Amino acid sequence: MPGLIMPQRRSHSETLDSGESSEESASSNGSKRARLSQLIWKQIPSDGSRTNGIQSYTNGAVIIEQEHQPGSIVRVKLKNFVTYTATEFHPGPSLNMIIGPNGTGKSTLVCAICLGLGWGPQHLGRAKELSEFVKHGAREAEIEIELKAGERQRGRNPVIRRHIKREGNKTSWFINGSSSTHKAVQQLAKSFSIQVDNLCQFLPQDRVVEFAALSPVQLLDQTQRAAAPEYMVEWHDKLKGLRSQQKKSQAEQGNVQESLTNLEARQRAQQVDYDRMQEREHLKSRITALEQCRPMVQYRLHRNRSQNLKAEREEAKRDLTRLEREVEPSMRAVNDKKAYKEQVEKVVNARDRISKRHENRVNEFKKEQDVFQEKITECDTERQTEKNSHKSRHIKTAKIQNKINDLKAKIADRPPTFDAADYNNKIRAVTRDIRAVDDRAVEIRDANSTLKNQMETRERTITERGQRITQLQSQAGQQLQKLRAVSKDSEKLWRWVQENPDKFKDRIHGPPIIECSLKDDNFADVIESMFQVGDLKAFTCTSQDDFRTLQNAAYKELRLSDIHIRHQRVGVGHYKAPVLGEEMKRLGLDGWILDYVDGPEPVLAMLCENTRIHQTGLALRDLTESQFNALQSSPITSFADRSKTYQIVRRREYGDKAASTRVRDVRPARFWNNKRGDGGLEDQLKREIREARGEIEEIKQQNQSHTEEKAKLAERYKELNTEKQRLETEKETYQKLHTEYAALPARLSKEERDLAAEQNETAEYRARLEEIERRRDEHILAKGDKAIEYARAAQALRVQIAEHMTAQIILLEATADAETLIARNAQVENLLQTRRQEVQQKDQEYKATVAQAKRYLAQWENITREQPTAEQRQALDDIKDMTPEDLEVAIGGAKSGLEMLHEGNPGAIAEFEARAQKIESLKQKVASSAEVLEQLEDEIAEIKGRWEPELDQLINQISDAFGSSFEKIGCAGQVGIHKDEDFENWAVQIMVRFRENEALAQLDSHRQSGGERAVSTIFYLMALQSLARAPFRVVDEINQGMDPRNERIVHERMVDIACGAVNQGPAPNDRSQTAELYGTGDSGDEENSVLGDNRSGRQPVALAEQHTGQTSQYFLITPKLLSGLKYQPGMKVHCIASGEYMPQDWKKLDFGKMLQHAKMVVGRTRGGNGVNGMNGGRDSLGLDSRMSSVGA
C-alpha cells in the first residue's frame, strides 16, 4: 500500500539556513548537488511528535514545502466532532489522499470542511440537524479551519472556528479568535471563491450520485460557477432572464396581434348594423331631447299667462276701490249699529262673569257646611265606640279575675318531688349498653367482610391454581410457563393481548416461544442456538396502528420494560434463499432454518427479517473441508451443523479473501425441547389448592359463630332501647310538671297587671266621653256660622243674575236694529263682496300661474344642469315658437320614424364603440411591444456577443484537457456546448469513446457502464482543475464502482494533474511504481535509506526535490487503494486508522516503523537490497510525507 502520512503542524525551528545536516546530505548524493540552489529546504525531525491524538513521523528526508494557494486549507482542527474526540489535519497544498477503512472517519473531514466554512448539512446529503454532528456523549463540538491568507489578509492566515451545541441546534462563529457572524464567514469564503455548494468543487460521498445525475444543463451551470469568472455566470443568468422576458413579450405580442385581427374583422362585419343603429339612436336622442323640452314650452306658456293675469288683477282692484267710495255713507250707519251692538255684548259678558263668581262663592260656603257636618257625624261615631268598648272591658275584667283565682289555686297545690340527675344516670347507663351492643355488631360485620374477602381470595386461588395445573398439562401451557420463566413482562403482555383482542385491527402474534414449533424435535438444540432470546420473546404486529397500540399498552398502561415488539410489513414470501437446489446440496446443506420451523407466516417473516433464518443453512452431516471452503466464498453468511454454528464475517474493502469465521458450540434447547416442566410445581399447586379449601372451611365456621352472636345482640339491643324510651318518657313528664309550676308566679303577676290596666281604662272612660261631646258642640256652632254666610252670598247672587238679564235684553234690541239696517243695505254689501272675491280670485290665479311657471323652469334647469348635448341645443331652437300641442305633434312624428327602423341588438352601438376603443388600445400595445422586443433583442445580442466567445473558449479548454486524459488511456473524449434558442437549454455535451470500433457517443446512463461513467466524471472534474477559480476541491469516494483498471487510470491522471507533473520530463531510474511504493527498487546509497537512518541513530539528512509548480489543493477520499499506484512529489497521503482493533494506548502505534518493516519484508521477499533510499526525481509514496495515525 502507499506510504501513510498524517498532517503535522510545522514549527519555525524546522527551517535550516545552513548546517552539518545539509552538507552531509549533499555528500551522500552527488547527483543532486547541481540542483541544490533551486530547492526549497525544510528539515523534519526524525522522532515522532504527537499533538491532539495525531502522531507524525518522517523518514528523515527533506521535502519541498510547496506554497499553499490563497484560500486553500492549511489546517483543520476538530473536537468532539462525529467520530473524533480531538484531532488536527495539516493538508498539503496539492493532492491530499485520505485513506482508511470504512467507518474510520474519512468523510468526517469532508463534513468538517463543509460546516466549518459556513455551509449547512443539506450540502452533505447526510444528517439534517447540526446536533447530529456532535460526538455521542458530548454536549458541543468545535471545528477550526485555517485558510491560506490572500492579499487582503496581509500575510495573516484567517482562522474560522465554529462551535456547535447539541442542545437547541445552536451554533456560534469566530474569525481569528473574535466573535463573528455566519454572514461574515460566508463573505470571507466567497472572497476566496470557495463554493462548497458547487458539486464541481465539493463532491461529498453522499452526493456523488447526485452529481452523476446532473443534467447537461445543470452541469453547465456548475461548470461556470467552478471555472468561469463570476461575470460569466451573471451574463448567463441575465441572458436567461432576458430570453424569458423576450418569450413572454413575443407570446403577449402574438396574443395581442391575434386579438387585434379578430376585433377588426368583427368591426367591419358590424359596420352596417352600427350605422342603422346610429340613426335609430339619433331619433331616440331627438325624441328624448324634445320630451325634455316640454318644461320649457310650458314655462313660456305659463309666463305669458301670468303676465295677463297680473293685468286683470290690477283692473279688478281699481273697480273695487271705486265701488267702496260710492257706498261709503250707507255703510257708515251700518257700522255704527254694529259698534253699539259690540259694546252691549261686552257688558253682557262682564255681567256673566260676575254672576259666575258669586255662584262659585255660594258653592264654596255649601262645601264648608258639609265638612262641619261630617265632623259632627265622626264625633257621634266615636261616642258610640267608647260606649261599646266600656261594655267589652267590663266582661274582660271578669275573665282576668277568674284566671287570677285559678292560678292562685294551682300555686297552692305543689307537684311531687323529681330527681332529674338520677333519671339522667339511668338513661346514660342504658345508652352505654346500647353503644356496646352496636360496637360489637360493627366488629362482627367487619369481621364477616374480612372473612368474605378471604374466602373470595381462596376461591380465586383455587381457580387460578387449577387453571395453571391444566395449562401445565397442555403443550401451550408449558410454552407459556417457559415464556414466564424467561420474561414475566412478556407473559403479562401476552395475557393482556388475549384478554383485549377488540383493541386491535389485526391479530397480534405472540412470541415465537408460544406461536412456533419445530417440524423435527431432533434439531431443537441447533435451531434454538441460532436465535437470540430477544427474538424468541418478541411480539409481531402487521399494522402500524396495532404496533403503536401495543407499545402504549406495554410501556404506559402496564408499565412493563422487558418487552420486544416488531412491526412486520412483508410476508415470508418476500425473503428468498441465497442459493437453491443443486448448489445448496453441493455446499453440503440440507436446508435452511426456515424449513424446519413451523408457525404463523408473520412470525416467520419477522424471524427472517431479524435473524435471517431464510439465509442460515443447516447441515445434518459433518461438512468436508472443501464444502466448508466453498461456503466461505459463497453468498451464505451463516450456517450450522449438529454441534457448531458458523458466522462468516467479510471485509469487502480488503478484497474477497478478507473473511473470517466465528464458530460457536450448539447450546441445549430451553424452549422447544418438548420436555415438561418440573413436576414439583404441579404438586405445589395442588398443595396450595388443598390448603385454600381448608382455610375456606375455617372461614365458614367463624362466619356461623358470628351469625349466632349477631342474633343475640339484636335481641339485647331491642330490650335496652325499650328501657331507654320508658325512662325518657317518665323524665319528660316530671320535667313538664315542674316547669309549668315554676312558671305559675310569673303568669299570676302578668294577669294582675292586665287587671289593673283594665281598671284604669274604666276610670278614664268618663273623661274621654266628655271630650267627645265638647268637640261635637264646637263643630255645630261653626256650621251655623257658615250657614249665615251662605245666605248672604245667595242674596248677592240673585242681584247679579237680575242685572245680567237686563243687559241681555238690551243686547237683543241692539242686534235687531243692526240686522234691520244691514238688510236694507244687503244689495250693496253683496256687490262689494262679489268685487272682493273677484280681486281675490285673480290674485290666486296669478300666484298659481307664477308658481307653476317656476316649477317648469326648475325642471328645465335640472335637465340642462350639465352641458347640453347637440340634440338638446337643436331641439331648443326648434321649440321657440311651438305651443305644447305643436311639441307633442313633433314628438309623435319622431316616434313614427323610430318605429320604421328595426330595433336590433340594444347593446350593439356600445359594443361597437367599446370594440373600437379596444382596437385602438391593442394597436398601441403592439407598437409598444415591438419596441420592447427590439430593446430585448439588442440587449441579448450585446451580452451574448461577450458571453458566448468566452464560454466557447472555456469549454474548448475543458475539452482539450478532457480529451488529453482520454488519450492517455487509449480512448477518446471531447466536451462541447449545446446551443439553443433558449439560454436555459444551453448544456454541456460530453462525448466519449471507450472502444476503437465505436464512434463518439454522448455520455448518459444508457450507453456507458457505471465504471465508464465514473471515469468520465472524474476526468471532467480534473479537466476543471487548471481552470478552477476555487482554491481547493473535494471528491469523496469517486472511485466506488470502478474496476481496478479504471481506478488505476483515474488515479494516475489525478496525480499528474493535481501535482502538476504533466509539465515534467521523465525522472531517472523511473522503474515500476509498484517497486517504488514498496521500496524494492535499486538503492543508490543504503546509508540514505529510511531504515539505515533509523538504525544508525543519526540526525535527519536534508534532501531536496525539484519544485513542480503551484496547483490547486485537492482532497481525494477513498476507503481502498490498489497496489502499485503512481506517486508524485507534492502528494500527501493521510491514513486514518480507528476502530475496535486499535490499541488502548494509541501512542504504541507507530505507522512509520510499520511501513519501514513492510518495505523491508517486501524487499527481501523480492530479492532486493532492502528499502529504497528514496533518491531520484520520483520517490516512493511517503518521501515528503509526515506519516500519521488519526485515532477516533
mmCIF file of N, CA, C and O in Angstrom, residues 1069 1071 1079-1090 1168-1175:
data_model
loop_
_atom_site.group_PDB
_atom_site.id
_atom_site.type_symbol
_atom_site.label_atom_id
_atom_site.label_comp_id
_atom_site.label_asym_id
_atom_site.label_seq_id
_atom_site.Cartn_x
_atom_site.Cartn_y
_atom_site.Cartn_z
ATOM 1 N N ASN A 1069 15.810 6.631 -13.430
ATOM 2 C CA ASN A 1069 15.516 5.399 -12.691
ATOM 3 C C ASN A 1069 14.016 5.248 -12.440
ATOM 4 O O ASN A 1069 13.565 4.886 -11.360
ATOM 5 N N ARG A 1071 11.487 3.303 -12.510
ATOM 6 C CA ARG A 1071 11.122 1.887 -12.609
ATOM 7 C C ARG A 1071 9.663 1.681 -12.237
ATOM 8 O O ARG A 1071 8.905 2.610 -12.078
ATOM 9 N N GLY A 1079 9.449 0.002 -1.851
ATOM 10 C CA GLY A 1079 10.873 0.084 -1.564
ATOM 11 C C GLY A 1079 11.684 -1.058 -2.099
ATOM 12 O O GLY A 1079 12.679 -1.456 -1.492
ATOM 13 N N THR A 1080 11.336 -1.647 -3.236
ATOM 14 C CA THR A 1080 12.061 -2.814 -3.752
ATOM 15 C C THR A 1080 12.961 -2.446 -4.914
ATOM 16 O O THR A 1080 13.543 -3.314 -5.541
ATOM 17 N N GLY A 1081 13.022 -1.145 -5.255
ATOM 18 C CA GLY A 1081 13.899 -0.737 -6.339
ATOM 19 C C GLY A 1081 15.357 -0.729 -5.912
ATOM 20 O O GLY A 1081 15.703 -0.958 -4.761
ATOM 21 N N ASP A 1082 16.252 -0.417 -6.840
ATOM 22 C CA ASP A 1082 17.681 -0.373 -6.519
ATOM 23 C C ASP A 1082 17.962 0.827 -5.652
ATOM 24 O O ASP A 1082 17.553 1.937 -5.940
ATOM 25 N N SER A 1083 18.734 0.588 -4.609
ATOM 26 C CA SER A 1083 19.087 1.672 -3.695
ATOM 27 C C SER A 1083 20.454 2.181 -4.055
ATOM 28 O O SER A 1083 21.444 1.462 -4.037
ATOM 29 N N GLY A 1084 20.515 3.449 -4.396
ATOM 30 C CA GLY A 1084 21.798 4.029 -4.750
ATOM 31 C C GLY A 1084 22.720 4.134 -3.572
ATOM 32 O O GLY A 1084 23.942 4.035 -3.699
ATOM 33 N N ASP A 1085 22.200 4.379 -2.413
ATOM 34 C CA ASP A 1085 23.029 4.533 -1.217
ATOM 35 C C ASP A 1085 22.259 3.999 -0.041
ATOM 36 O O ASP A 1085 21.291 4.592 0.405
ATOM 37 N N GLU A 1086 22.694 2.858 0.446
ATOM 38 C CA GLU A 1086 21.936 2.205 1.514
ATOM 39 C C GLU A 1086 21.928 3.035 2.785
ATOM 40 O O GLU A 1086 21.021 2.968 3.586
ATOM 41 N N GLU A 1087 22.996 3.866 2.948
ATOM 42 C CA GLU A 1087 23.037 4.668 4.160
ATOM 43 C C GLU A 1087 21.940 5.725 4.198
ATOM 44 O O GLU A 1087 21.552 6.168 5.260
ATOM 45 N N ASN A 1088 21.471 6.113 3.037
ATOM 46 C CA ASN A 1088 20.436 7.149 2.989
ATOM 47 C C ASN A 1088 19.033 6.572 3.068
ATOM 48 O O ASN A 1088 18.081 7.299 2.961
ATOM 49 N N SER A 1089 18.902 5.274 3.198
ATOM 50 C CA SER A 1089 17.566 4.690 3.298
ATOM 51 C C SER A 1089 16.941 5.026 4.648
ATOM 52 O O SER A 1089 17.628 5.360 5.597
ATOM 53 N N VAL A 1090 15.636 4.923 4.684
ATOM 54 C CA VAL A 1090 14.931 5.212 5.936
ATOM 55 C C VAL A 1090 15.379 4.284 7.034
ATOM 56 O O VAL A 1090 15.648 4.680 8.166
ATOM 57 N N GLY A 1168 15.440 -7.862 -3.215
ATOM 58 C CA GLY A 1168 16.025 -6.537 -3.333
ATOM 59 C C GLY A 1168 17.077 -6.300 -2.277
ATOM 60 O O GLY A 1168 17.445 -7.160 -1.488
ATOM 61 N N ASN A 1169 17.525 -5.057 -2.245
ATOM 62 C CA ASN A 1169 18.571 -4.682 -1.305
ATOM 63 C C ASN A 1169 18.020 -3.976 -0.082
ATOM 64 O O ASN A 1169 18.637 -3.076 0.463
ATOM 65 N N GLY A 1170 16.839 -4.316 0.320
ATOM 66 C CA GLY A 1170 16.272 -3.673 1.498
ATOM 67 C C GLY A 1170 15.276 -2.620 1.094
ATOM 68 O O GLY A 1170 14.453 -2.814 0.240
ATOM 69 N N VAL A 1171 15.415 -1.444 1.661
ATOM 70 C CA VAL A 1171 14.466 -0.359 1.451
ATOM 71 C C VAL A 1171 15.084 0.666 0.534
ATOM 72 O O VAL A 1171 16.253 0.987 0.635
ATOM 73 N N ASN A 1172 14.226 1.195 -0.375
ATOM 74 C CA ASN A 1172 14.692 2.186 -1.336
ATOM 75 C C ASN A 1172 15.241 3.403 -0.612
ATOM 76 O O ASN A 1172 14.665 3.892 0.338
ATOM 77 N N GLY A 1173 16.368 3.874 -1.089
ATOM 78 C CA GLY A 1173 16.975 5.042 -0.476
ATOM 79 C C GLY A 1173 16.232 6.308 -0.774
ATOM 80 O O GLY A 1173 16.583 7.372 -0.279
ATOM 81 N N MET A 1174 15.220 6.257 -1.618
ATOM 82 C CA MET A 1174 14.370 7.402 -1.905
ATOM 83 C C MET A 1174 15.142 8.509 -2.590
ATOM 84 O O MET A 1174 14.959 9.680 -2.302
ATOM 85 N N ASN A 1175 16.021 8.164 -3.477
ATOM 86 C CA ASN A 1175 16.694 9.166 -4.285
ATOM 87 C C ASN A 1175 16.024 9.209 -5.646
ATOM 88 O O ASN A 1175 15.397 8.267 -6.085
#
